[in-house]
Structure formats: structure tokens, C-alpha cells
XYZ file of C-alpha atoms in Angstrom:
584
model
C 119.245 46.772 35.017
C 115.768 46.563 36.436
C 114.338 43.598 38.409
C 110.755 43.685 39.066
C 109.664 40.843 41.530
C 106.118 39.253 41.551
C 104.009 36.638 43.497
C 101.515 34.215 42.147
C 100.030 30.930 41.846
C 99.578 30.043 38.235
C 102.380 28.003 36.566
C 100.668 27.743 33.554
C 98.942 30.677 33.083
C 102.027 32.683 33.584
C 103.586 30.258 30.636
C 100.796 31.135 28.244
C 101.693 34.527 28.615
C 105.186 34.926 28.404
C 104.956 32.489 25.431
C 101.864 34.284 24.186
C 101.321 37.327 21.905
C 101.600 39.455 24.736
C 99.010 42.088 26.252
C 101.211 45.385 25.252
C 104.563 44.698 24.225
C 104.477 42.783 21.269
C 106.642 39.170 22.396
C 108.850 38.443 19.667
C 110.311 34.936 18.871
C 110.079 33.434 23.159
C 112.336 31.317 23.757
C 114.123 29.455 26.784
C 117.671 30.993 27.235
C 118.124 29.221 30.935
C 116.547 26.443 33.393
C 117.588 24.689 36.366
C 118.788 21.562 34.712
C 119.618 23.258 31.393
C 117.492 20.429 29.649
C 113.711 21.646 30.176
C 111.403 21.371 27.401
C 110.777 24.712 25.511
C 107.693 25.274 23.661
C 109.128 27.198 21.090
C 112.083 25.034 19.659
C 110.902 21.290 20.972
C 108.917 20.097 18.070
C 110.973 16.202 17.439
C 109.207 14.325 19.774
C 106.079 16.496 20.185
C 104.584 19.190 17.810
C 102.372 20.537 19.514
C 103.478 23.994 21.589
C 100.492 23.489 23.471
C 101.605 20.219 24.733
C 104.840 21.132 24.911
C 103.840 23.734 27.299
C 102.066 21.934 29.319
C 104.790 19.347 29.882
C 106.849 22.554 31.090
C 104.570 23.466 33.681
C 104.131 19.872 35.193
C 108.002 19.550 35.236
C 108.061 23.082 37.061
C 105.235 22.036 39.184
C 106.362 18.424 40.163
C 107.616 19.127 43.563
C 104.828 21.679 44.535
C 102.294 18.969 43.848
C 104.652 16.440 45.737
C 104.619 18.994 49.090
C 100.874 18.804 48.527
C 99.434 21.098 51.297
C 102.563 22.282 52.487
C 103.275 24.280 49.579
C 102.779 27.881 49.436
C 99.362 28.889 47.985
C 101.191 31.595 46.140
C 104.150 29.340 45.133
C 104.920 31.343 41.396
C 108.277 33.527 42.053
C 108.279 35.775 38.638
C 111.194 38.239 38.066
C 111.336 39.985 35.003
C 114.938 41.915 34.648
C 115.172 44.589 32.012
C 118.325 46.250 30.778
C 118.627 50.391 30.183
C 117.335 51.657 26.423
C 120.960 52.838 25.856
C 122.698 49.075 27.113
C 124.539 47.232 24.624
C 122.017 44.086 23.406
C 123.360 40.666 25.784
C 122.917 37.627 24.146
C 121.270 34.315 24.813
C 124.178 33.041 27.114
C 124.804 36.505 29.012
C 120.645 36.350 30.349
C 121.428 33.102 31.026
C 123.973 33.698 33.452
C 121.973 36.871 34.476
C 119.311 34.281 35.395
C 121.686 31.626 37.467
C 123.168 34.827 39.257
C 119.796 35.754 40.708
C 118.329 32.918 41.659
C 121.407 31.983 43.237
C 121.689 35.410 45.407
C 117.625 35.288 46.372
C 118.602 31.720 47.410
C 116.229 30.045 45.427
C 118.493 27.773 43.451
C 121.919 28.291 44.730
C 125.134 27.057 42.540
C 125.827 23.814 43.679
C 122.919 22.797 45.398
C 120.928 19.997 44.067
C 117.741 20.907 46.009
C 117.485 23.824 44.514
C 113.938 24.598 43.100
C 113.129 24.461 39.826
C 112.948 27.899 37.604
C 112.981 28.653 34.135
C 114.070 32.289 32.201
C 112.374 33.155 28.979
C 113.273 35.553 26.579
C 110.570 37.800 24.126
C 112.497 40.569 23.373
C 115.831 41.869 22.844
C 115.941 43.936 26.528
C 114.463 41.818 29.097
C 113.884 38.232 30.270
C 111.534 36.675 32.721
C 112.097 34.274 35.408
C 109.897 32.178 36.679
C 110.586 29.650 39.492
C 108.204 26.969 42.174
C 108.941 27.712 45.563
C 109.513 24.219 46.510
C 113.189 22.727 47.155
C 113.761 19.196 46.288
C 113.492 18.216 50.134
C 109.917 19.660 49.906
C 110.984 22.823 52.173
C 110.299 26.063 51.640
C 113.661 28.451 50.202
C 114.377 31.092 52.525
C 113.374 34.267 50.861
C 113.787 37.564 53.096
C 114.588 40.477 51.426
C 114.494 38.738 48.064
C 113.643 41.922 46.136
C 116.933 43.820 47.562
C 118.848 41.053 47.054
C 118.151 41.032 43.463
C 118.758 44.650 42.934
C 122.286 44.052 44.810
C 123.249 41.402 42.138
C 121.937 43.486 39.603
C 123.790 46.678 40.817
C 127.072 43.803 40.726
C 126.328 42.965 37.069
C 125.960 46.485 35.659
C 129.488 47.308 37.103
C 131.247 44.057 36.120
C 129.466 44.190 32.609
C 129.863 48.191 32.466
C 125.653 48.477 31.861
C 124.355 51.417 33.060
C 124.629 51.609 36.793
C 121.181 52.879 38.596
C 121.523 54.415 42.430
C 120.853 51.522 44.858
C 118.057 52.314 47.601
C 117.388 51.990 50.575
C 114.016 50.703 51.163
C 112.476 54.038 51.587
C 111.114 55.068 48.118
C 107.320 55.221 47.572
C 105.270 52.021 46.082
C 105.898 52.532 42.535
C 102.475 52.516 40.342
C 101.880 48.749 39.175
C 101.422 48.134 35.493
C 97.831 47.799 35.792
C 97.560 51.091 37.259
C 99.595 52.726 34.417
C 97.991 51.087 31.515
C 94.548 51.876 33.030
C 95.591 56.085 33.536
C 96.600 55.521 29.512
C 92.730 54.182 28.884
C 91.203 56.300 30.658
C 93.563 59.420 29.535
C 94.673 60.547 32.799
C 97.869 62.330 33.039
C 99.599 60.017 35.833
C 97.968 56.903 37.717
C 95.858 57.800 40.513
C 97.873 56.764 42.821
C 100.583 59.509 42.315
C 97.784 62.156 42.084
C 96.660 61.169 45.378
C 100.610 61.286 46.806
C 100.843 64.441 45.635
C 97.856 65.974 47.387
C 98.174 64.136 50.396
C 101.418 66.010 50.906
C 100.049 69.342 49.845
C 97.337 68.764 52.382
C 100.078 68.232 54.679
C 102.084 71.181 54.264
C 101.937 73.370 57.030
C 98.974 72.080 58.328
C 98.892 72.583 62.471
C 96.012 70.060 63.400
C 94.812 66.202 61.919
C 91.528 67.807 61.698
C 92.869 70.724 59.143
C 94.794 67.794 57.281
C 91.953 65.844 56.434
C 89.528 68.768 55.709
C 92.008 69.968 53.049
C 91.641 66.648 51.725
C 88.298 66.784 51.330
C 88.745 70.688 50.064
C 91.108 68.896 47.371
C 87.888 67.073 45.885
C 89.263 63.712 47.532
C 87.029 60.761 48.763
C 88.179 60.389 52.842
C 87.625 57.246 54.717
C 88.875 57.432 57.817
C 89.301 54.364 60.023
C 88.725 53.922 64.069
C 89.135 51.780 66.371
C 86.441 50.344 68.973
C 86.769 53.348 71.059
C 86.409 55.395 67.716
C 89.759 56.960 68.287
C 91.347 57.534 64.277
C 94.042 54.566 63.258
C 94.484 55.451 59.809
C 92.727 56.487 56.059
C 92.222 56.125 52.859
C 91.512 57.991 49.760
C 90.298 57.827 46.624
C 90.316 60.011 43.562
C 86.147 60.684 42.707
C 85.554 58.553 39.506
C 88.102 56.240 39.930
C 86.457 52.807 40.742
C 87.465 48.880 40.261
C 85.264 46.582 37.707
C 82.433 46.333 40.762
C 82.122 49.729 40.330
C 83.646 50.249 43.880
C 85.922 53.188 45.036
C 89.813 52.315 44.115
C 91.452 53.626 47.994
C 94.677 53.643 48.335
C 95.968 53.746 52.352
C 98.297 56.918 53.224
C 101.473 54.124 53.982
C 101.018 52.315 50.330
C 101.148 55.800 48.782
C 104.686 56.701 50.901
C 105.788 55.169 53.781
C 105.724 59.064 55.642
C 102.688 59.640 54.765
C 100.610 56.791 56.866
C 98.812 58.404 60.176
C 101.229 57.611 62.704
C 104.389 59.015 60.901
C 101.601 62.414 60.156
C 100.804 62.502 63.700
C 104.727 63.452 64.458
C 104.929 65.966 62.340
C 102.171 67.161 63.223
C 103.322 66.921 67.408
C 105.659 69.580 67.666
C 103.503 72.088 66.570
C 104.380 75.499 64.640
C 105.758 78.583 65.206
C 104.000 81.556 66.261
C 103.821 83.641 63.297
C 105.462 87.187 63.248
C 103.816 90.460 62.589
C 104.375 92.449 59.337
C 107.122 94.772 61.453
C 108.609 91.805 63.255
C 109.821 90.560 59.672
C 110.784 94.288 58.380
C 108.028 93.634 55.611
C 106.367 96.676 54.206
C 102.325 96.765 55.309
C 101.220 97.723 51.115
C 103.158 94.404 50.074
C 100.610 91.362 49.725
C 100.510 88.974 52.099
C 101.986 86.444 49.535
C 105.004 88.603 48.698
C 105.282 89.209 52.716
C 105.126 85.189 53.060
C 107.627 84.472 50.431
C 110.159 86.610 51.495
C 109.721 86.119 55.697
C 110.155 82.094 54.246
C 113.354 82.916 52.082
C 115.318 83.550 55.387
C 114.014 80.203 57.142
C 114.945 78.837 53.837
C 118.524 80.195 54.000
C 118.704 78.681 57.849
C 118.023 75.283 56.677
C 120.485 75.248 53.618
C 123.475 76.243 56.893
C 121.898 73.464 58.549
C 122.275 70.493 56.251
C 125.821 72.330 55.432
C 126.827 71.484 58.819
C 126.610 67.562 58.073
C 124.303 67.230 61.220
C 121.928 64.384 61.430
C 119.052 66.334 62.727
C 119.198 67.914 59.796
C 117.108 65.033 58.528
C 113.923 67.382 59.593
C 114.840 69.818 57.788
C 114.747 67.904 54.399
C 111.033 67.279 55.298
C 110.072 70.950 55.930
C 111.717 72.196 52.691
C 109.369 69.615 51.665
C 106.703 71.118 52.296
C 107.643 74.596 51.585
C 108.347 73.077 48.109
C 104.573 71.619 48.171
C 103.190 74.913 49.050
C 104.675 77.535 47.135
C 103.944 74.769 44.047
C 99.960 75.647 44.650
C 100.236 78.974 45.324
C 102.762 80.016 42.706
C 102.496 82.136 39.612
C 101.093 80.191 36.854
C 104.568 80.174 34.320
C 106.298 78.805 36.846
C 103.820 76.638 38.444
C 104.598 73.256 36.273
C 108.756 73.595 37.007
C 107.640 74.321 40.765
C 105.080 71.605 41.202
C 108.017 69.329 39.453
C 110.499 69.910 41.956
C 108.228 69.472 44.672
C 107.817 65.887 43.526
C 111.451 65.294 42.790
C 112.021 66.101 46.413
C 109.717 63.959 48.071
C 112.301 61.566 47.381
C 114.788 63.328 49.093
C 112.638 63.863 52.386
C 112.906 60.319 53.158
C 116.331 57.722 54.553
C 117.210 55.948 57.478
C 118.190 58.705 59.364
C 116.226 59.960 62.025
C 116.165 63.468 63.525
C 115.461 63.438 66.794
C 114.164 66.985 68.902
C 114.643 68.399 65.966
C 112.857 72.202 65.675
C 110.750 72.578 62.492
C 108.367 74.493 63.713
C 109.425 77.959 62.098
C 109.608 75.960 58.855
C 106.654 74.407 58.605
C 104.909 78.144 60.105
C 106.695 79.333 56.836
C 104.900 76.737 54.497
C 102.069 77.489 56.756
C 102.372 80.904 55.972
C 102.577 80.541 52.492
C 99.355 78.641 51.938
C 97.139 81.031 54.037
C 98.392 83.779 51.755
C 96.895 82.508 49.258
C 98.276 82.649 45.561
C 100.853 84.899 44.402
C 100.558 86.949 40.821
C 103.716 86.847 39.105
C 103.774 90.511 38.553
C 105.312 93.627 40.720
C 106.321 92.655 44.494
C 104.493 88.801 44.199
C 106.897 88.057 41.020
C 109.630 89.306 42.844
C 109.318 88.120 45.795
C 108.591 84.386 44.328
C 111.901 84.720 42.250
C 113.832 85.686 45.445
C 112.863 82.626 47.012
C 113.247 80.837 44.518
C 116.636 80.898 43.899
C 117.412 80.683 47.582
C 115.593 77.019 47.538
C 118.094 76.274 44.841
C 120.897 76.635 47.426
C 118.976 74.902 49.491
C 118.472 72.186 47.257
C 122.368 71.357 46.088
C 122.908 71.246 49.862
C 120.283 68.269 50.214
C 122.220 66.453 47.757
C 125.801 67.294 49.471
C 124.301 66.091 52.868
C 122.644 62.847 51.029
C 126.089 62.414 49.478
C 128.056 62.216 52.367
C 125.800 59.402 53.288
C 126.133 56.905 50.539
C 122.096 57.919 49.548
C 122.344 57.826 46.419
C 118.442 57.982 44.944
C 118.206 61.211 47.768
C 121.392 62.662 46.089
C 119.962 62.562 42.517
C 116.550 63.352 43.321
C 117.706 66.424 45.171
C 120.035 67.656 42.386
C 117.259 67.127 39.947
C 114.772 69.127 42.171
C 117.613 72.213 41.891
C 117.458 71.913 37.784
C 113.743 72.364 38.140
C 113.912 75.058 40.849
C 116.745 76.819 38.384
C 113.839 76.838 35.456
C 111.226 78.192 37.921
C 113.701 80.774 38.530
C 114.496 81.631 34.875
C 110.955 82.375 34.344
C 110.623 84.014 37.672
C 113.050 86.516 37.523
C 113.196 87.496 33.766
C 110.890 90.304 34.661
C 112.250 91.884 37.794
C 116.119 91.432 36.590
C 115.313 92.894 33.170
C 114.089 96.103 35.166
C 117.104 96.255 37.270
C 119.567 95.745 34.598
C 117.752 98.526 32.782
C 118.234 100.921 35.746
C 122.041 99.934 36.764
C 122.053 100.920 32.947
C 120.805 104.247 33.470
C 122.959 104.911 36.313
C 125.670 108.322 36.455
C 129.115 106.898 34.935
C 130.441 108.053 38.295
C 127.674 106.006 40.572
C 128.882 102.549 38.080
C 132.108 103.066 38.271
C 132.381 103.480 42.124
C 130.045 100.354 42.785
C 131.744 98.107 40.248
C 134.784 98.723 41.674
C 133.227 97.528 45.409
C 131.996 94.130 43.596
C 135.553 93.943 41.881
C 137.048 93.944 45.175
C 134.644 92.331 47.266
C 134.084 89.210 45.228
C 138.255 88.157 44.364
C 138.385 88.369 48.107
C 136.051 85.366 48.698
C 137.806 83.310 45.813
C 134.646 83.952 43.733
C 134.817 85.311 40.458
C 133.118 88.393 38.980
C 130.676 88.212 36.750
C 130.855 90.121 33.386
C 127.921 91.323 33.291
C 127.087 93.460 36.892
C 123.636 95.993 35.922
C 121.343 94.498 38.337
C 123.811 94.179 41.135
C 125.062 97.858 40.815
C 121.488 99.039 40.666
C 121.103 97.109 44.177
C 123.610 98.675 45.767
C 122.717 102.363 44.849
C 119.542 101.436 45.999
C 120.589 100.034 49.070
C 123.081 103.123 49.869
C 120.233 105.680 49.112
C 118.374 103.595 51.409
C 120.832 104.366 54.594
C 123.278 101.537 54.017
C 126.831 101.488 53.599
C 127.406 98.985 50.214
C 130.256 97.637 51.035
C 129.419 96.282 54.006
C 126.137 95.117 53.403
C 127.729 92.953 49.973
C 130.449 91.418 52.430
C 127.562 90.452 54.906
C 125.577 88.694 51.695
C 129.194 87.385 50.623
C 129.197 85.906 53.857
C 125.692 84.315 54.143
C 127.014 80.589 52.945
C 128.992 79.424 50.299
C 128.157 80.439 46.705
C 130.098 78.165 44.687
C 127.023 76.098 43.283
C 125.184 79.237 42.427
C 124.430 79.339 38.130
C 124.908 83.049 38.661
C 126.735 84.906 41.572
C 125.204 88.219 40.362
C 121.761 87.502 40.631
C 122.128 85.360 43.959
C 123.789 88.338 46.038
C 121.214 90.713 44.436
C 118.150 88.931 46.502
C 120.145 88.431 49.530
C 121.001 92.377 49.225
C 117.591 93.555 48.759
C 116.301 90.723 51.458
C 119.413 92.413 53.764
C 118.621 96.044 53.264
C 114.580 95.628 52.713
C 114.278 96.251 49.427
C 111.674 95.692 46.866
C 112.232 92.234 45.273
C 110.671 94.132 42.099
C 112.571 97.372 41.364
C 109.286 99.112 40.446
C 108.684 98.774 43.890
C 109.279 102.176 46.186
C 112.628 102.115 47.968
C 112.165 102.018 51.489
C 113.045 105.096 53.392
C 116.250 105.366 55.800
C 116.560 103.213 58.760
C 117.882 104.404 61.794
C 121.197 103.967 62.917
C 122.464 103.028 59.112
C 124.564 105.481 57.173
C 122.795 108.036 54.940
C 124.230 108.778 51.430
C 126.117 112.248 51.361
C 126.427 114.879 48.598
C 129.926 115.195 47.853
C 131.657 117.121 44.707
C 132.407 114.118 42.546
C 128.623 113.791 41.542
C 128.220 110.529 43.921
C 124.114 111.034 43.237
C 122.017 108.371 43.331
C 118.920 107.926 41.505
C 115.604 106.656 42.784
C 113.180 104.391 41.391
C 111.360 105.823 38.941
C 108.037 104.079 39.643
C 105.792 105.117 42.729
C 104.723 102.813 45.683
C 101.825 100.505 45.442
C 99.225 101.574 48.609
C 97.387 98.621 49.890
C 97.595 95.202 50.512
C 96.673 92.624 47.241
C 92.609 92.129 47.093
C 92.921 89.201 44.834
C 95.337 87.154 47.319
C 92.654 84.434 48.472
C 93.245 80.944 49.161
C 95.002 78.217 46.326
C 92.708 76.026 44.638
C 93.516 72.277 45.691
């Protein structure tokens, strides 16, 4: 049950309409189904006395207006309270009498006519169609005072949150207060005219907080705004130091043929200068070489980025897992790795990506505040990943965006544990829905590179299988985890990771032992990226296998036929030349 609460000062012309035709939904048969007195005239059914709708109406709006023009100038200019509440598609139909005590319940908890109180004001609720009413009520008590009406909006989703659960309705996730401004209905029907996809003012949310990600100074935020094809006013006070902006989408313009701007705080509270301006304080990390990372110089810079930000990744999931507050910050920089890696991913995955990026802009945002928090390495990773430019989706790129992918995923259904433990519900849900994205990103992601590895754990010596299914058999039981039936790609792994110097089993008890892996869709393909992250592999199996490492155990020849087999295809020389910047 959804309340939507409005502000105006038009008796009358809100009657017309709600009585009227109706501007998009067609109003069917409106009728009165509650009032303050219970004995207000209703233009649809009072035709004894006076025919005439018309009049009828206007006899409604005099009675509803009676003590505003009695409080004369100390009425409210805006003195119209209008609350339409609309039930979920898949509610049972309420009847007449239910919306009427719907409509007593509300104004009662928003204080504007409570139950027993004679000087209540005056309201009226109208029903048009079978799933919604509207309520309309003057803002004037019968002692001429104004009602007190602070935090009427909350209070009416509270009662409405009470009904669904006494009336077992469909019950929605309370907020908190934190959410982003919602589009109006004027701004939705006008994106339907003029056949955009969304109205402008989630476009501009969106790039906003891609402009945002990783940036390191105010000045590289709003020139990536204006690199985004964004209009940029920026506004200064008398000593012409910066105190906020706005932005428009080019084209967009109001009925005087004006630019439509929208301030940063009306398109999310985090979002407004100030709140940019600390993020923006602590600065980012300095950014490790090629070696410092154990990255391979011939990979592209992308594939180096996505796989350097797949370990800060993993960090932050252990972080929110440890039910610390600061973790708060952390929620916003996997926020804006989740922008980033959106723009600069791989075009079949780029929709599911750019998805769960919005889902978890919800999820960035509650009550609790992380303070000296560190997210500098973080946002250096988003960073990172934007200067790299766009990734391919084939060889080490595909790979590489697959392998971080499914490590967000983790990192995702820890968000929602962490909300969950705090009673935020909306941050909960939008986090577990930004996971089912991330999981479809991955799907497409990794069909490619985990098609190649099954193929080659396939084509392994009986021998070679046998001896590494045997270490997953025993490894996995151990951690309560069950094995998977189906073990190609992880076998290949670790016959690539033992010709590579490592000793298999314990390398897959150190990516056992990484964090949990109970929420993971598939244990197999989750410990093969955190093996061939742990032992430097090539996320794509084409890739070559990187040579020995010193200090780790070589393979040895023994007389069972332990050989292991090499990737068949050679290594790629040279770094990417068609990584170059995303298009925004």
C-alpha cells in the first residue's frame, strides 16, 4: 500500500479532477466512500435536492473550504493536503467501507482529523477505481489553527505498513528517509511523450555518480560531467568560492523553452556538493605498479585493473562480514566500483552491470555514518578501472571481468547481511537484487572462459583427474561445503596452478579459507577465480601459464604418469591498443 502525499491550493480544481474523466487513468464511476462528518455532499450520487453535479460540486468545495475562508489570512496559502493511497496489483480488491476506514486511519495518524476530536479539519476520500482512493483535506482545524503536520509523509507510510500486516496486503520495506526523490508523474508521463527511456532526472543520477566514481579532484568531477554531454551550472558565492550545481540533460527544457536543472541533493541526497566534497577529502590511494600487483606486463591495462580491484573487492566483502559500522564506507566505494566497471564493461554484459549499479545506489545510503573510515584503495580501484578504459569481453579482458564479477556477487549478499542486521530493509532488498543482476553479468561473462577450462580439465591424463578430484573431495567436506558434481574447470586450475610451482592442496585450502562460501550459486566456479587470482593465473585459460615462482614447489616427474599438460594456446605479447577511455 502506497501513499503518495501532495501540497496545493485548489479545492476545486482538485475536485474537478478526481471527479473528472481523468488525464491518464481512465476514472471509473467516482464516488465518495469517506468524509469527516460522513454526511458531505457527493457529486456523483446527490441528485434529490440538486441535479446538477456541477453544483453539487461546488457545494463540496465551499463545505471543505468553510473554515479556510473563516481563518482568512491566516490560512496556509497552500492549504490542499492530497493523499492518494494505492494498493499492490496482486492485493485482494477492499471495498467501499475498508477505504473508508483506510481514510479515517490516516488522517487520524498525520493528525489532521484525529478520532474523537471535533476540531478536526475537514477531508474527504474519493474513489475512481478499484485500487486506489484519494484524500483530500483543508488544513484548517475548527479553532482556525493550523494541524501539526511534521513528518506527515512517514507517518502515513507507518499506518500503511500497520494496515498491510493487520489486513495481510502485501507488505513493502519501510524506509528510512534516505532514498532518492522519486521522478514525479509529470516527469514520467513527459519521458513517455517524448520517448525517452527513463525521466531525465534518473539519467542525470546515474551520470552524476559515474562522474563520481573514482574521481580524485571537484575539478575532474565536473569536467566528466561536461565530458558526459551534460549542461553544468555551477553556483558561487560572493567570494566566488563553489556552493553547489546543477545539471541538465541538453534538449530537455520547460514550456519557456528554458533548461529543466535538477540540483545534485534533489537527484540523491549524497550526491549534493558538500556530501561530494567528503568523499572526495580523503583522497586515493597511490596506485601500484604492474609487479607490485603480480600482474603480467602483456595483459591490458583493463584486465590488470579488474583483477588488482577483485582483491580490494574481496577486502570489503570481510569488512561488512565483520558487522562493523565503518563499514558504511565501504558500501559507497563498491558503489562506485559498480558505476565504473558498468561503463567500461564488455558490451553483453553491460545492461545486467549498469542494472546493478543502480540497484545499489540504494544500498550506499542509511543512517549510519562511517567515521575515519579508509576508502582510499577502493575508490583508487574504481579509479583504476575508468582510466583503463573499456574492457573487450574476449581473452584476458573477458576473463578478468568475469573474475570480478563474481567476487562483487559475494560482495553484494554481504551488503544485504550487514543491512539486515540493521532493520534496513529497502538497503537489504536492493542489495540482494543488485547480486541477481551481478549473477547474470556473470553468466554471460564467464560462459566463454569456463567453457575453455572445462574443455581442458576434460582433456586431462585419467591419472592427473583422478589425483586432483580426490584433493577437492577432501578439501571441500572439510569446510562443511559440498562438492559439486561437475569439477572440469576446477581440476584444470589446479594442474595449472601445480605446473605453475604451487602445491594444490594448499593453495585450494587458502581459497577455501578466503570467506565464507555458502551464498555462492556455484562453489566450483567461485574457488576457480580465487585460485587463478592466488597463484597468478590467466583468468582466460588461453592465456600463457605463468612460469614458476620462487620459493613455491615445482611439479616432479614421478612413475605414476603425474604429467601435467600446458595450455595449448601461446601468450599474447603486448599491452591492448584499443583500451582507451569509456564513452560517458
Amino acid at each position: 500500500m502506497v501513499p503518495k502525499i501532495r501540497r496545493g491550493s485548489r479545492t476545486h480544481g482538485l475536485l474537478v479532477y478526481l471527479y473528472g474523466p481523468g488525464k491518464r487513468d481512465e476514472h471509473v464511476d467516482p464516488h465518495l466512500v469517506g468524509s469527516w462528518d460522513g454526511f458531505a455532499p457527493d457529486p456523483s450520487r446527490d441528485s434529490s435536492a440538486v441535479p446538477d453535479p456541477k453544483v453539487t460540486l461546488a457545494r463540496l468545495a465551499a463545505a471543505l473550504d468553510l473554515r479556510v475562508k473563516q481563518a482568512g489570512d491566516r490560512a496556509p496559502a497552500r492549504h490542499v493536503w492530497h493523499c492518494s493511497v494505492r494498493t499492490d496489483p496482486g492485493d485482494r480488491m477492499l471495498t467501499d467501507a475498508e477505504w473508508n476506514t483506510v481514510a479515517r486511519r490516516l488522517v487520524h495518524a498525520v493528525n489532521l482529523a484525529p478520532e474523537g476530536d471535533p476540531d478536526g479539519c475537514r477531508w474527504i476520500a474519493v474513489r475512481h477505481a478499484d485500487d486506489h482512493i484519494h484524500i483530500l483535506a483543508t488544513m484548517v482545524r475548527g479553532d482556525l489553527r493550523r494541524p501539526r503536520m511534521n513528518y506527515d509523509f512517514k507517518k502515513a507510510q507507518a499506518e500503511c505498513r500497520r494496515i498491510e500486516k493487520e489486513w495481510n496486503l502485501r507488505r513493502l520495506n519501510p524506509g528510512d528517509g534516505t532514498g532518492s526523490k522519486a521522478p514525479t508523474s509529470a516527469e514520467r508521463f513527459k519521458a513517455e511523450r517524448t520517448g525517452r527511456p527513463e525521466p531525465s532526472r534518473e539519467t542525470l543520477r546515474e551520470a552524476v555518480r559515474q562522474a563520481l566514481a573514482g574521481a580524485a579532484t571537484e575539478e575532474e568531477f565536473f569536467t566528466r560531467l561536461r565530458e558526459a554531454g551534460l549542461r553544468v551550472k555551477v553556483r558561487t558565492a560572493p567570494s566566488g568560492d563553489a556552493i553547489g550545481y546543477n545539471v541538465a540533460l541538453p534538449g530537455d527544457r520547460n514550456r519557456h523553452r528554458e533548461p529543466i536543472w535538477f540540483p545534485g541533493s534533489k537527484l540523491a541526497p549524497d550526491l549534493s556538493l558538500p556530501k561530494i566534497r567528503l568523499r572526495l577529502a580523503d583522497g586515493l590511494a597511490e596506485r601500484a605498479t604492474p609487479s607490485a600487483v603480480g600482474s603480467r606486463s602483456h595483459w591490458s591495462p583493463p584486465a590488470r585493473e579488474r583483477r588488482s580491484a577483485t582483491g580490494i573487492a574481496e577486502h570489503a566483502a570481510i569488512l561488512l562480514d565483520c558487522d562493523d559500522d565503518k563499514a558504511a564506507a565501504q558500501l559507497v566505494g563498491v558503489g562506485e566500483l559498480l558505476d565504473a566497471v558498468a561503463q567500461t564493461s564488455p558490451a553483453a554484459t553491460r545492461a545486467e552491470l549498469a542494472a546493478a549499479a543502480r540497484e545499489f545506489e540504494r544500498a550506499t545510503r542509511s543512517h549510519v555514518r562511517a567515521e575515519r573510515a579508509d576508502t582510499r584503495a577502493i575508490r583508487s580501484a574504481a579509479r583504476g578501472i575508468i582510466q583503463a578504459g573499456s574492457a573487450l569481453g574476449r581473452g584476458e579482458d573477458g576473463g578478468t571481468t568475469a573474475m570480478f564479477v563474481s567476487t562483487l556477487v559475494l560482495v553484494a549478499l554481504a551488503a544485504a547481511r550487514w543491512h539486515s542486521a540493521r532493520g534496513h530493509a529497502q538497503q537489504a532488498h536492493a542489495s540482494r537484487q543488485t547480486a541477481e543482476h551481478l549473477r547474470a553479468a556473470y553468466r554471460q561473462a564467464a560462459a566463454t572462459p569456463m567453457r575453455a577450462l572445462r574443455d581442458q580439465g576434460r582433456a586431462l591424463p585419467e591419472a592427473v583427474r583422478r589425483t586432483h578430484e580426490a584433493t577437492i573431495r577432501a578439501a571441500l567436506p572439510q569446510q562443511g561445503l559440498r562438492a559439486e558434481p561437475k569439477t572440469d574447470a576446477l581440476v584444470a586450475t589446479l594442474a595449472q596452478a601445480e605446473q605453475a610451482g604451487h602445491d594444490p592442496e594448499a593453495l585450494l585450502q587458502q581459497a577455501i579459507a578466503m570467506r565464507e562460501l555458502d551464498t555462492a550459486e556455484d562453489v566450483n566456479d567461485v574457488l576457480v577465480w580465487r585460485l587463478r587470482r592466488l597463484a597468478q593465473l590467466p583468468a582466460h585459460p588461453g592465456e600463457a601459464t605463468p612460469h614458476p615462482q620462487a620459493g613455491t614447489r615445482r611439479p616432479t616427474t614421478s612413475t605414476n604418469d603425474r604429467t601435467r599438460t600446458a595450455p595449448t594456446a601461446a601468450a599474447r605479447t603486448g599491452s591492448d591498443p584499443r583500451t582507451r577511455p569509456p564513452r560517458r
